[in-house]
mmCIF file with all atom_site columns, C-alpha atoms in Angstrom:
data_model
loop_
_atom_site.group_PDB
_atom_site.id
_atom_site.type_symbol
_atom_site.label_atom_id
_atom_site.label_alt_id
_atom_site.label_comp_id
_atom_site.label_asym_id
_atom_site.label_entity_id
_atom_site.label_seq_id
_atom_site.pdbx_PDB_ins_code
_atom_site.Cartn_x
_atom_site.Cartn_y
_atom_site.Cartn_z
_atom_site.occupancy
_atom_site.B_iso_or_equiv
_atom_site.pdbx_formal_charge
_atom_site.auth_seq_id
_atom_site.auth_comp_id
_atom_site.auth_asym_id
_atom_site.auth_atom_id
_atom_site.pdbx_PDB_model_num
ATOM 1   C CA . MET A 1 1   ? 0.000   0.000  0.000  1.00 47.00 ? 465 MET A CA 1
ATOM 2   C CA . SER A 1 2   ? 1.298   3.439  -0.874 1.00 46.00 ? 466 SER A CA 1
ATOM 3   C CA . PRO A 1 3   ? 1.820   5.955  1.940  1.00 43.00 ? 467 PRO A CA 1
ATOM 4   C CA . ARG A 1 4   ? -1.009  8.203  0.744  1.00 44.00 ? 468 ARG A CA 1
ATOM 5   C CA . PRO A 1 5   ? -3.931  5.727  1.258  1.00 43.00 ? 469 PRO A CA 1
ATOM 6   C CA . ALA A 1 6   ? -2.459  4.687  4.600  1.00 41.00 ? 470 ALA A CA 1
ATOM 7   C CA . LEU A 1 7   ? -2.341  8.308  5.749  1.00 35.00 ? 471 LEU A CA 1
ATOM 8   C CA . ALA A 1 8   ? -5.918  8.832  4.571  1.00 39.00 ? 472 ALA A CA 1
ATOM 9   C CA . ILE A 1 9   ? -7.119  5.838  6.575  1.00 38.00 ? 473 ILE A CA 1
ATOM 10  C CA . ALA A 1 10  ? -5.260  7.006  9.697  1.00 37.00 ? 474 ALA A CA 1
ATOM 11  C CA . PHE A 1 11  ? -6.655  10.528 9.328  1.00 35.00 ? 475 PHE A CA 1
ATOM 12  C CA . ALA A 1 12  ? -10.227 9.191  9.003  1.00 38.00 ? 476 ALA A CA 1
ATOM 13  C CA . ALA A 1 13  ? -9.751  7.040  12.091 1.00 39.00 ? 477 ALA A CA 1
ATOM 14  C CA . CYS A 1 14  ? -8.483  10.034 14.050 1.00 38.00 ? 478 CYS A CA 1
ATOM 15  C CA . LEU A 1 15  ? -11.471 12.116 13.007 1.00 34.00 ? 479 LEU A CA 1
ATOM 16  C CA . ALA A 1 16  ? -13.861 9.387  14.134 1.00 36.00 ? 480 ALA A CA 1
ATOM 17  C CA . ALA A 1 17  ? -12.141 8.996  17.487 1.00 36.00 ? 481 ALA A CA 1
ATOM 18  C CA . CYS A 1 18  ? -11.853 12.701 18.198 1.00 37.00 ? 482 CYS A CA 1
ATOM 19  C CA . SER A 1 19  ? -15.490 13.425 17.363 1.00 34.00 ? 483 SER A CA 1
ATOM 20  C CA . SER A 1 20  ? -16.935 10.546 19.373 1.00 38.00 ? 484 SER A CA 1
ATOM 21  C CA . THR A 1 21  ? -18.471 11.003 22.801 1.00 49.00 ? 485 THR A CA 1
ATOM 22  C CA . PRO A 1 22  ? -17.244 8.994  25.804 1.00 54.00 ? 486 PRO A CA 1
ATOM 23  C CA . ASP A 1 23  ? -18.896 5.567  26.048 1.00 65.00 ? 487 ASP A CA 1
ATOM 24  C CA . ASP A 1 24  ? -19.974 3.840  29.238 1.00 69.00 ? 488 ASP A CA 1
ATOM 25  C CA . ASP A 1 25  ? -17.088 1.351  29.115 1.00 71.00 ? 489 ASP A CA 1
ATOM 26  C CA . ALA A 1 26  ? -14.547 4.188  29.199 1.00 86.00 ? 490 ALA A CA 1
ATOM 27  C CA . MET A 1 27  ? -16.094 5.942  32.212 1.00 91.00 ? 491 MET A CA 1
ATOM 28  C CA . ALA A 1 28  ? -16.781 5.042  35.835 1.00 95.00 ? 492 ALA A CA 1
ATOM 29  C CA . PRO A 1 29  ? -20.496 4.170  36.283 1.00 97.00 ? 493 PRO A CA 1
ATOM 30  C CA . GLN A 1 30  ? -21.331 7.312  38.255 1.00 97.00 ? 494 GLN A CA 1
ATOM 31  C CA . ASP A 1 31  ? -19.481 9.539  35.793 1.00 97.00 ? 495 ASP A CA 1
ATOM 32  C CA . ALA A 1 32  ? -21.329 7.902  32.897 1.00 97.00 ? 496 ALA A CA 1
ATOM 33  C CA . PHE A 1 33  ? -24.669 8.340  34.674 1.00 98.00 ? 497 PHE A CA 1
ATOM 34  C CA . PHE A 1 34  ? -23.972 12.018 35.383 1.00 98.00 ? 498 PHE A CA 1
ATOM 35  C CA . HIS A 1 35  ? -22.836 12.473 31.762 1.00 97.00 ? 499 HIS A CA 1
ATOM 36  C CA . HIS A 1 36  ? -26.079 10.964 30.431 1.00 98.00 ? 500 HIS A CA 1
ATOM 37  C CA . VAL A 1 37  ? -28.267 13.204 32.600 1.00 98.00 ? 501 VAL A CA 1
ATOM 38  C CA . ALA A 1 38  ? -26.217 16.300 31.738 1.00 98.00 ? 502 ALA A CA 1
ATOM 39  C CA . GLY A 1 39  ? -26.764 15.445 28.088 1.00 97.00 ? 503 GLY A CA 1
ATOM 40  C CA . LEU A 1 40  ? -30.439 16.350 28.584 1.00 98.00 ? 504 LEU A CA 1
ATOM 41  C CA . CYS A 1 41  ? -29.614 19.880 29.735 1.00 98.00 ? 505 CYS A CA 1
ATOM 42  C CA . GLY A 1 42  ? -32.076 22.496 28.528 1.00 97.00 ? 506 GLY A CA 1
ATOM 43  C CA . GLN A 1 43  ? -34.760 19.971 27.661 1.00 98.00 ? 507 GLN A CA 1
ATOM 44  C CA . ALA A 1 44  ? -38.096 19.197 29.316 1.00 98.00 ? 508 ALA A CA 1
ATOM 45  C CA . PHE A 1 45  ? -40.064 15.950 29.255 1.00 98.00 ? 509 PHE A CA 1
ATOM 46  C CA . ALA A 1 46  ? -43.538 14.764 30.205 1.00 98.00 ? 510 ALA A CA 1
ATOM 47  C CA . GLY A 1 47  ? -43.937 11.984 32.741 1.00 98.00 ? 511 GLY A CA 1
ATOM 48  C CA . ARG A 1 48  ? -46.464 9.481  34.020 1.00 97.00 ? 512 ARG A CA 1
ATOM 49  C CA . ILE A 1 49  ? -46.918 7.469  37.202 1.00 96.00 ? 513 ILE A CA 1
ATOM 50  C CA . ALA A 1 50  ? -45.772 3.944  36.314 1.00 96.00 ? 514 ALA A CA 1
ATOM 51  C CA . VAL A 1 51  ? -46.025 2.476  39.844 1.00 95.00 ? 515 VAL A CA 1
ATOM 52  C CA . ASP A 1 52  ? -47.944 3.750  42.876 1.00 94.00 ? 516 ASP A CA 1
ATOM 53  C CA . ARG A 1 53  ? -48.081 0.955  45.423 1.00 93.00 ? 517 ARG A CA 1
ATOM 54  C CA . PRO A 1 54  ? -50.211 1.032  47.441 1.00 92.00 ? 518 PRO A CA 1
ATOM 55  C CA . PRO A 1 55  ? -52.326 3.911  46.088 1.00 84.00 ? 519 PRO A CA 1
ATOM 56  C CA . THR A 1 56  ? -52.738 6.661  48.683 1.00 80.00 ? 520 THR A CA 1
ATOM 57  C CA . GLN A 1 57  ? -55.669 8.966  49.230 1.00 78.00 ? 521 GLN A CA 1
ATOM 58  C CA . GLY A 1 58  ? -54.919 12.589 48.538 1.00 78.00 ? 522 GLY A CA 1
ATOM 59  C CA . ASP A 1 59  ? -51.797 11.753 46.504 1.00 84.00 ? 523 ASP A CA 1
ATOM 60  C CA . PRO A 1 60  ? -50.552 15.175 45.249 1.00 85.00 ? 524 PRO A CA 1
ATOM 61  C CA . LEU A 1 61  ? -49.307 13.585 42.000 1.00 90.00 ? 525 LEU A CA 1
ATOM 62  C CA . ALA A 1 62  ? -52.501 11.815 40.989 1.00 88.00 ? 526 ALA A CA 1
ATOM 63  C CA . GLY A 1 63  ? -54.251 13.222 37.937 1.00 89.00 ? 527 GLY A CA 1
ATOM 64  C CA . LYS A 1 64  ? -51.686 16.016 37.483 1.00 95.00 ? 528 LYS A CA 1
ATOM 65  C CA . ALA A 1 65  ? -49.451 16.825 34.527 1.00 97.00 ? 529 ALA A CA 1
ATOM 66  C CA . LEU A 1 66  ? -45.898 15.769 35.470 1.00 98.00 ? 530 LEU A CA 1
ATOM 67  C CA . ILE A 1 67  ? -42.907 17.498 33.854 1.00 98.00 ? 531 ILE A CA 1
ATOM 68  C CA . MET A 1 68  ? -39.166 17.423 34.478 1.00 98.00 ? 532 MET A CA 1
ATOM 69  C CA . HIS A 1 69  ? -36.906 20.167 33.133 1.00 98.00 ? 533 HIS A CA 1
ATOM 70  C CA . VAL A 1 70  ? -33.125 19.641 33.134 1.00 98.00 ? 534 VAL A CA 1
ATOM 71  C CA . ARG A 1 71  ? -32.677 23.370 33.612 1.00 98.00 ? 535 ARG A CA 1
ATOM 72  C CA . GLU A 1 72  ? -29.187 24.057 34.982 1.00 97.00 ? 536 GLU A CA 1
ATOM 73  C CA . CYS A 1 73  ? -26.004 22.057 34.463 1.00 97.00 ? 537 CYS A CA 1
ATOM 74  C CA . SER A 1 74  ? -22.438 22.645 35.579 1.00 97.00 ? 538 SER A CA 1
ATOM 75  C CA . ARG A 1 75  ? -19.393 20.431 35.965 1.00 96.00 ? 539 ARG A CA 1
ATOM 76  C CA . ASP A 1 76  ? -20.579 19.142 39.354 1.00 97.00 ? 540 ASP A CA 1
ATOM 77  C CA . THR A 1 77  ? -24.278 20.002 39.726 1.00 98.00 ? 541 THR A CA 1
ATOM 78  C CA . ILE A 1 78  ? -27.469 19.402 37.747 1.00 98.00 ? 542 ILE A CA 1
ATOM 79  C CA . ARG A 1 79  ? -30.716 21.069 38.817 1.00 98.00 ? 543 ARG A CA 1
ATOM 80  C CA . ILE A 1 80  ? -33.938 19.438 37.587 1.00 98.00 ? 544 ILE A CA 1
ATOM 81  C CA . PRO A 1 81  ? -37.204 21.190 38.489 1.00 98.00 ? 545 PRO A CA 1
ATOM 82  C CA . PHE A 1 82  ? -40.091 18.714 38.789 1.00 98.00 ? 546 PHE A CA 1
ATOM 83  C CA . TYR A 1 83  ? -43.513 20.212 38.074 1.00 98.00 ? 547 TYR A CA 1
ATOM 84  C CA . VAL A 1 84  ? -46.782 18.744 39.358 1.00 97.00 ? 548 VAL A CA 1
ATOM 85  C CA . GLY A 1 85  ? -49.596 20.546 37.581 1.00 97.00 ? 549 GLY A CA 1
ATOM 86  C CA . SER A 1 86  ? -49.213 24.231 38.455 1.00 96.00 ? 550 SER A CA 1
ATOM 87  C CA . ASP A 1 87  ? -47.018 23.415 41.488 1.00 96.00 ? 551 ASP A CA 1
ATOM 88  C CA . ARG A 1 88  ? -43.445 24.542 40.761 1.00 97.00 ? 552 ARG A CA 1
ATOM 89  C CA . SER A 1 89  ? -42.085 23.970 44.276 1.00 97.00 ? 553 SER A CA 1
ATOM 90  C CA . ARG A 1 90  ? -39.857 20.949 43.651 1.00 98.00 ? 554 ARG A CA 1
ATOM 91  C CA . THR A 1 91  ? -36.314 20.740 42.282 1.00 98.00 ? 555 THR A CA 1
ATOM 92  C CA . TRP A 1 92  ? -34.071 17.671 42.235 1.00 98.00 ? 556 TRP A CA 1
ATOM 93  C CA . VAL A 1 93  ? -30.422 18.559 42.737 1.00 98.00 ? 557 VAL A CA 1
ATOM 94  C CA . LEU A 1 94  ? -27.877 15.988 41.558 1.00 98.00 ? 558 LEU A CA 1
ATOM 95  C CA . THR A 1 95  ? -24.309 16.688 42.700 1.00 98.00 ? 559 THR A CA 1
ATOM 96  C CA . ARG A 1 96  ? -20.910 15.036 42.359 1.00 98.00 ? 560 ARG A CA 1
ATOM 97  C CA . THR A 1 97  ? -19.163 14.375 45.674 1.00 97.00 ? 561 THR A CA 1
ATOM 98  C CA . ALA A 1 98  ? -15.695 13.122 46.542 1.00 95.00 ? 562 ALA A CA 1
ATOM 99  C CA . SER A 1 99  ? -17.087 9.593  46.935 1.00 93.00 ? 563 SER A CA 1
ATOM 100 C CA . GLY A 1 100 ? -19.965 9.445  44.445 1.00 97.00 ? 564 GLY A CA 1
ATOM 101 C CA . LEU A 1 101 ? -23.236 11.249 43.766 1.00 98.00 ? 565 LEU A CA 1
ATOM 102 C CA . ARG A 1 102 ? -25.740 13.055 45.977 1.00 98.00 ? 566 ARG A CA 1
ATOM 103 C CA . LEU A 1 103 ? -29.446 13.685 45.422 1.00 98.00 ? 567 LEU A CA 1
ATOM 104 C CA . LYS A 1 104 ? -31.253 16.441 47.321 1.00 98.00 ? 568 LYS A CA 1
ATOM 105 C CA . HIS A 1 105 ? -34.811 17.744 47.097 1.00 98.00 ? 569 HIS A CA 1
ATOM 106 C CA . ASP A 1 106 ? -35.112 21.537 47.137 1.00 98.00 ? 570 ASP A CA 1
ATOM 107 C CA . HIS A 1 107 ? -38.670 22.585 48.068 1.00 98.00 ? 571 HIS A CA 1
ATOM 108 C CA . ARG A 1 108 ? -39.777 26.202 47.815 1.00 97.00 ? 572 ARG A CA 1
ATOM 109 C CA . LEU A 1 109 ? -42.877 28.192 48.622 1.00 97.00 ? 573 LEU A CA 1
ATOM 110 C CA . GLN A 1 110 ? -44.454 30.320 45.916 1.00 94.00 ? 574 GLN A CA 1
ATOM 111 C CA . ASP A 1 111 ? -42.550 33.415 47.057 1.00 94.00 ? 575 ASP A CA 1
ATOM 112 C CA . GLY A 1 112 ? -39.259 31.552 46.619 1.00 94.00 ? 576 GLY A CA 1
ATOM 113 C CA . THR A 1 113 ? -38.539 30.973 50.304 1.00 96.00 ? 577 THR A CA 1
ATOM 114 C CA . GLU A 1 114 ? -37.551 27.494 51.398 1.00 96.00 ? 578 GLU A CA 1
ATOM 115 C CA . GLY A 1 115 ? -40.207 25.151 52.760 1.00 96.00 ? 579 GLY A CA 1
ATOM 116 C CA . ALA A 1 116 ? -40.004 23.451 56.140 1.00 95.00 ? 580 ALA A CA 1
ATOM 117 C CA . LEU A 1 117 ? -39.452 20.071 54.476 1.00 97.00 ? 581 LEU A CA 1
ATOM 118 C CA . SER A 1 118 ? -36.544 20.685 52.107 1.00 98.00 ? 582 SER A CA 1
ATOM 119 C CA . GLN A 1 119 ? -32.947 19.666 51.327 1.00 98.00 ? 583 GLN A CA 1
ATOM 120 C CA . TYR A 1 120 ? -33.582 16.022 52.110 1.00 98.00 ? 584 TYR A CA 1
ATOM 121 C CA . GLY A 1 121 ? -32.012 13.155 50.201 1.00 98.00 ? 585 GLY A CA 1
ATOM 122 C CA . GLY A 1 122 ? -28.856 11.102 50.402 1.00 98.00 ? 586 GLY A CA 1
ATOM 123 C CA . ASP A 1 123 ? -25.576 9.924  48.899 1.00 98.00 ? 587 ASP A CA 1
ATOM 124 C CA . THR A 1 124 ? -24.813 6.842  46.869 1.00 98.00 ? 588 THR A CA 1
ATOM 125 C CA . VAL A 1 125 ? -23.330 3.966  48.877 1.00 97.00 ? 589 VAL A CA 1
ATOM 126 C CA . ASP A 1 126 ? -22.014 1.956  45.918 1.00 97.00 ? 590 ASP A CA 1
ATOM 127 C CA . VAL A 1 127 ? -20.956 2.658  42.340 1.00 97.00 ? 591 VAL A CA 1
ATOM 128 C CA . GLY A 1 128 ? -24.309 1.680  40.832 1.00 97.00 ? 592 GLY A CA 1
ATOM 129 C CA . THR A 1 129 ? -24.443 1.529  37.048 1.00 98.00 ? 593 THR A CA 1
ATOM 130 C CA . SER A 1 130 ? -24.360 3.976  34.167 1.00 97.00 ? 594 SER A CA 1
ATOM 131 C CA . GLU A 1 131 ? -28.179 3.674  34.022 1.00 98.00 ? 595 GLU A CA 1
ATOM 132 C CA . ARG A 1 132 ? -29.215 3.531  37.699 1.00 98.00 ? 596 ARG A CA 1
ATOM 133 C CA . GLN A 1 133 ? -28.107 5.226  40.924 1.00 98.00 ? 597 GLN A CA 1
ATOM 134 C CA . GLU A 1 134 ? -29.648 4.832  44.394 1.00 98.00 ? 598 GLU A CA 1
ATOM 135 C CA . PHE A 1 135 ? -29.680 7.356  47.255 1.00 98.00 ? 599 PHE A CA 1
ATOM 136 C CA . PRO A 1 136 ? -30.657 6.119  50.760 1.00 98.00 ? 600 PRO A CA 1
ATOM 137 C CA . ALA A 1 137 ? -31.814 8.803  53.182 1.00 98.00 ? 601 ALA A CA 1
ATOM 138 C CA . ASP A 1 138 ? -28.866 10.373 54.997 1.00 98.00 ? 602 ASP A CA 1
ATOM 139 C CA . ALA A 1 139 ? -28.661 11.218 58.710 1.00 98.00 ? 603 ALA A CA 1
ATOM 140 C CA . ALA A 1 140 ? -29.698 14.854 58.253 1.00 98.00 ? 604 ALA A CA 1
ATOM 141 C CA . SER A 1 141 ? -32.757 13.802 56.254 1.00 98.00 ? 605 SER A CA 1
ATOM 142 C CA . LYS A 1 142 ? -33.768 11.219 58.861 1.00 98.00 ? 606 LYS A CA 1
ATOM 143 C CA . ALA A 1 143 ? -33.553 13.874 61.577 1.00 98.00 ? 607 ALA A CA 1
ATOM 144 C CA . LEU A 1 144 ? -35.635 16.250 59.449 1.00 98.00 ? 608 LEU A CA 1
ATOM 145 C CA . PHE A 1 145 ? -38.315 13.606 58.871 1.00 98.00 ? 609 PHE A CA 1
ATOM 146 C CA . GLN A 1 146 ? -38.497 12.863 62.594 1.00 97.00 ? 610 GLN A CA 1
ATOM 147 C CA . ARG A 1 147 ? -38.759 16.562 63.410 1.00 97.00 ? 611 ARG A CA 1
ATOM 148 C CA . GLU A 1 148 ? -41.494 17.128 60.817 1.00 96.00 ? 612 GLU A CA 1
ATOM 149 C CA . ASP A 1 149 ? -43.549 14.106 61.909 1.00 97.00 ? 613 ASP A CA 1
ATOM 150 C CA . ARG A 1 150 ? -42.630 12.056 58.821 1.00 96.00 ? 614 ARG A CA 1
ATOM 151 C CA . ALA A 1 151 ? -41.121 9.085  60.630 1.00 96.00 ? 615 ALA A CA 1
ATOM 152 C CA . SER A 1 152 ? -42.163 6.645  57.886 1.00 95.00 ? 616 SER A CA 1
ATOM 153 C CA . SER A 1 153 ? -39.796 8.446  55.504 1.00 97.00 ? 617 SER A CA 1
ATOM 154 C CA . VAL A 1 154 ? -36.601 7.665  57.437 1.00 98.00 ? 618 VAL A CA 1
ATOM 155 C CA . SER A 1 155 ? -36.306 4.430  55.410 1.00 98.00 ? 619 SER A CA 1
ATOM 156 C CA . ASN A 1 156 ? -36.619 6.225  52.065 1.00 98.00 ? 620 ASN A CA 1
ATOM 157 C CA . VAL A 1 157 ? -34.402 5.168  49.207 1.00 98.00 ? 621 VAL A CA 1
ATOM 158 C CA . TRP A 1 158 ? -34.591 7.338  46.099 1.00 98.00 ? 622 TRP A CA 1
ATOM 159 C CA . ALA A 1 159 ? -33.314 6.191  42.733 1.00 98.00 ? 623 ALA A CA 1
ATOM 160 C CA . MET A 1 160 ? -32.843 7.682  39.303 1.00 98.00 ? 624 MET A CA 1
ATOM 161 C CA . GLU A 1 161 ? -32.583 5.703  36.090 1.00 98.00 ? 625 GLU A CA 1
ATOM 162 C CA . ILE A 1 162 ? -31.797 6.799  32.564 1.00 98.00 ? 626 ILE A CA 1
ATOM 163 C CA . GLU A 1 163 ? -31.988 4.959  29.258 1.00 97.00 ? 627 GLU A CA 1
ATOM 164 C CA . PRO A 1 164 ? -30.567 7.557  26.863 1.00 95.00 ? 628 PRO A CA 1
ATOM 165 C CA . HIS A 1 165 ? -33.035 8.685  24.194 1.00 95.00 ? 629 HIS A CA 1
ATOM 166 C CA . GLU A 1 166 ? -35.753 6.492  25.749 1.00 98.00 ? 630 GLU A CA 1
ATOM 167 C CA . ARG A 1 167 ? -36.731 7.185  29.354 1.00 98.00 ? 631 ARG A CA 1
ATOM 168 C CA . PHE A 1 168 ? -35.768 8.749  32.677 1.00 98.00 ? 632 PHE A CA 1
ATOM 169 C CA . VAL A 1 169 ? -37.130 7.342  35.938 1.00 98.00 ? 633 VAL A CA 1
ATOM 170 C CA . TYR A 1 170 ? -37.500 8.885  39.387 1.00 98.00 ? 634 TYR A CA 1
ATOM 171 C CA . GLU A 1 171 ? -38.232 6.303  42.070 1.00 98.00 ? 635 GLU A CA 1
ATOM 172 C CA . LEU A 1 172 ? -39.026 6.309  45.789 1.00 98.00 ? 636 LEU A CA 1
ATOM 173 C CA . THR A 1 173 ? -39.142 3.093  47.821 1.00 98.00 ? 637 THR A CA 1
ATOM 174 C CA . ARG A 1 174 ? -39.452 2.213  51.489 1.00 97.00 ? 638 ARG A CA 1
ATOM 175 C CA . PRO A 1 175 ? -41.071 -0.730 53.274 1.00 96.00 ? 639 PRO A CA 1
ATOM 176 C CA . GLY A 1 176 ? -44.682 -0.859 52.129 1.00 95.00 ? 640 GLY A CA 1
ATOM 177 C CA . ARG A 1 177 ? -44.365 1.972  49.578 1.00 95.00 ? 641 ARG A CA 1
ATOM 178 C CA . GLU A 1 178 ? -43.129 2.250  45.998 1.00 96.00 ? 642 GLU A CA 1
ATOM 179 C CA . VAL A 1 179 ? -43.520 5.115  43.521 1.00 96.00 ? 643 VAL A CA 1
ATOM 180 C CA . ARG A 1 180 ? -42.012 5.234  40.027 1.00 97.00 ? 644 ARG A CA 1
ATOM 181 C CA . ILE A 1 181 ? -42.435 8.115  37.606 1.00 98.00 ? 645 ILE A CA 1
ATOM 182 C CA . GLU A 1 182 ? -41.278 7.576  34.020 1.00 98.00 ? 646 GLU A CA 1
ATOM 183 C CA . PHE A 1 183 ? -40.440 10.424 31.638 1.00 98.00 ? 647 PHE A CA 1
ATOM 184 C CA . ASP A 1 184 ? -40.462 10.059 27.847 1.00 98.00 ? 648 ASP A CA 1
ATOM 185 C CA . LEU A 1 185 ? -37.060 11.143 26.527 1.00 98.00 ? 649 LEU A CA 1
ATOM 186 C CA . GLU A 1 186 ? -37.995 10.434 22.919 1.00 98.00 ? 650 GLU A CA 1
ATOM 187 C CA . HIS A 1 187 ? -40.324 13.422 22.746 1.00 98.00 ? 651 HIS A CA 1
ATOM 188 C CA . PRO A 1 188 ? -39.043 16.640 24.398 1.00 98.00 ? 652 PRO A CA 1
ATOM 189 C CA . ILE A 1 189 ? -41.672 19.265 25.162 1.00 98.00 ? 653 ILE A CA 1
ATOM 190 C CA . PRO A 1 190 ? -41.493 23.078 25.423 1.00 98.00 ? 654 PRO A CA 1
ATOM 191 C CA . ALA A 1 191 ? -39.698 24.308 28.542 1.00 96.00 ? 655 ALA A CA 1
ATOM 192 C CA . PRO A 1 192 ? -42.072 25.257 31.381 1.00 97.00 ? 656 PRO A CA 1
ATOM 193 C CA . PRO A 1 193 ? -41.888 28.500 33.405 1.00 96.00 ? 657 PRO A CA 1
ATOM 194 C CA . PRO A 1 194 ? -39.077 28.834 35.972 1.00 96.00 ? 658 PRO A CA 1
ATOM 195 C CA . PRO A 1 195 ? -39.468 26.959 39.270 1.00 96.00 ? 659 PRO A CA 1
ATOM 196 C CA . TRP A 1 196 ? -40.436 28.930 42.340 1.00 95.00 ? 660 TRP A CA 1
ATOM 197 C CA . SER A 1 197 ? -36.817 28.797 43.519 1.00 90.00 ? 661 SER A CA 1
ATOM 198 C CA . VAL A 1 198 ? -35.890 31.257 40.769 1.00 86.00 ? 662 VAL A CA 1
ATOM 199 C CA . ALA A 1 199 ? -39.221 32.923 39.987 1.00 57.00 ? 663 ALA A CA 1
ATOM 200 C CA . PRO A 1 200 ? -39.452 36.699 40.568 1.00 58.00 ? 664 PRO A CA 1
ATOM 201 C CA . LYS A 1 201 ? -40.475 37.524 44.126 1.00 49.00 ? 665 LYS A CA 1
ATOM 202 C CA . LYS A 1 202 ? -43.905 39.104 44.534 1.00 48.00 ? 666 LYS A CA 1
#
């Protein structure tokens, strides 16, 4: 083979490698998971309740439009407002830590001030996978639940799942309770208004 075709082949291979995105095999599971979620930044998606066991009376999610908006992304933090009908109080905050990932729930009142039950969540306790990460309630969250008369929540384990280009899942489990909300990643929707955490104060 002459040098010219060989150089052309090498150049094409370099272009393919340099333009490719990192794959799951080349990244630690938590890094790959964070990368997949960050890849949704700026987009919003409609969701549905896939599991609600057992059904509860007065469930604030039932019969409401459910929307997630991957609104703010940085190197270490992703903020995902979760809308329930006209309620814009909830934001999931996914953060890198020195040992893994952390999920917190930021709850705001309509004037933007923080609610009494806010900043609860937990850290990963194992590496998980590129598609699923679990977050058992941490000590601060357990103390908050006890203080706010939510003792049943001290056993909460939250999870997030992502199948790129297909679905995103938010999950809550504890003994006797399981909730899964699935969001359709194949069909982005228009971005909703800002969450109450950033809405203009009245």
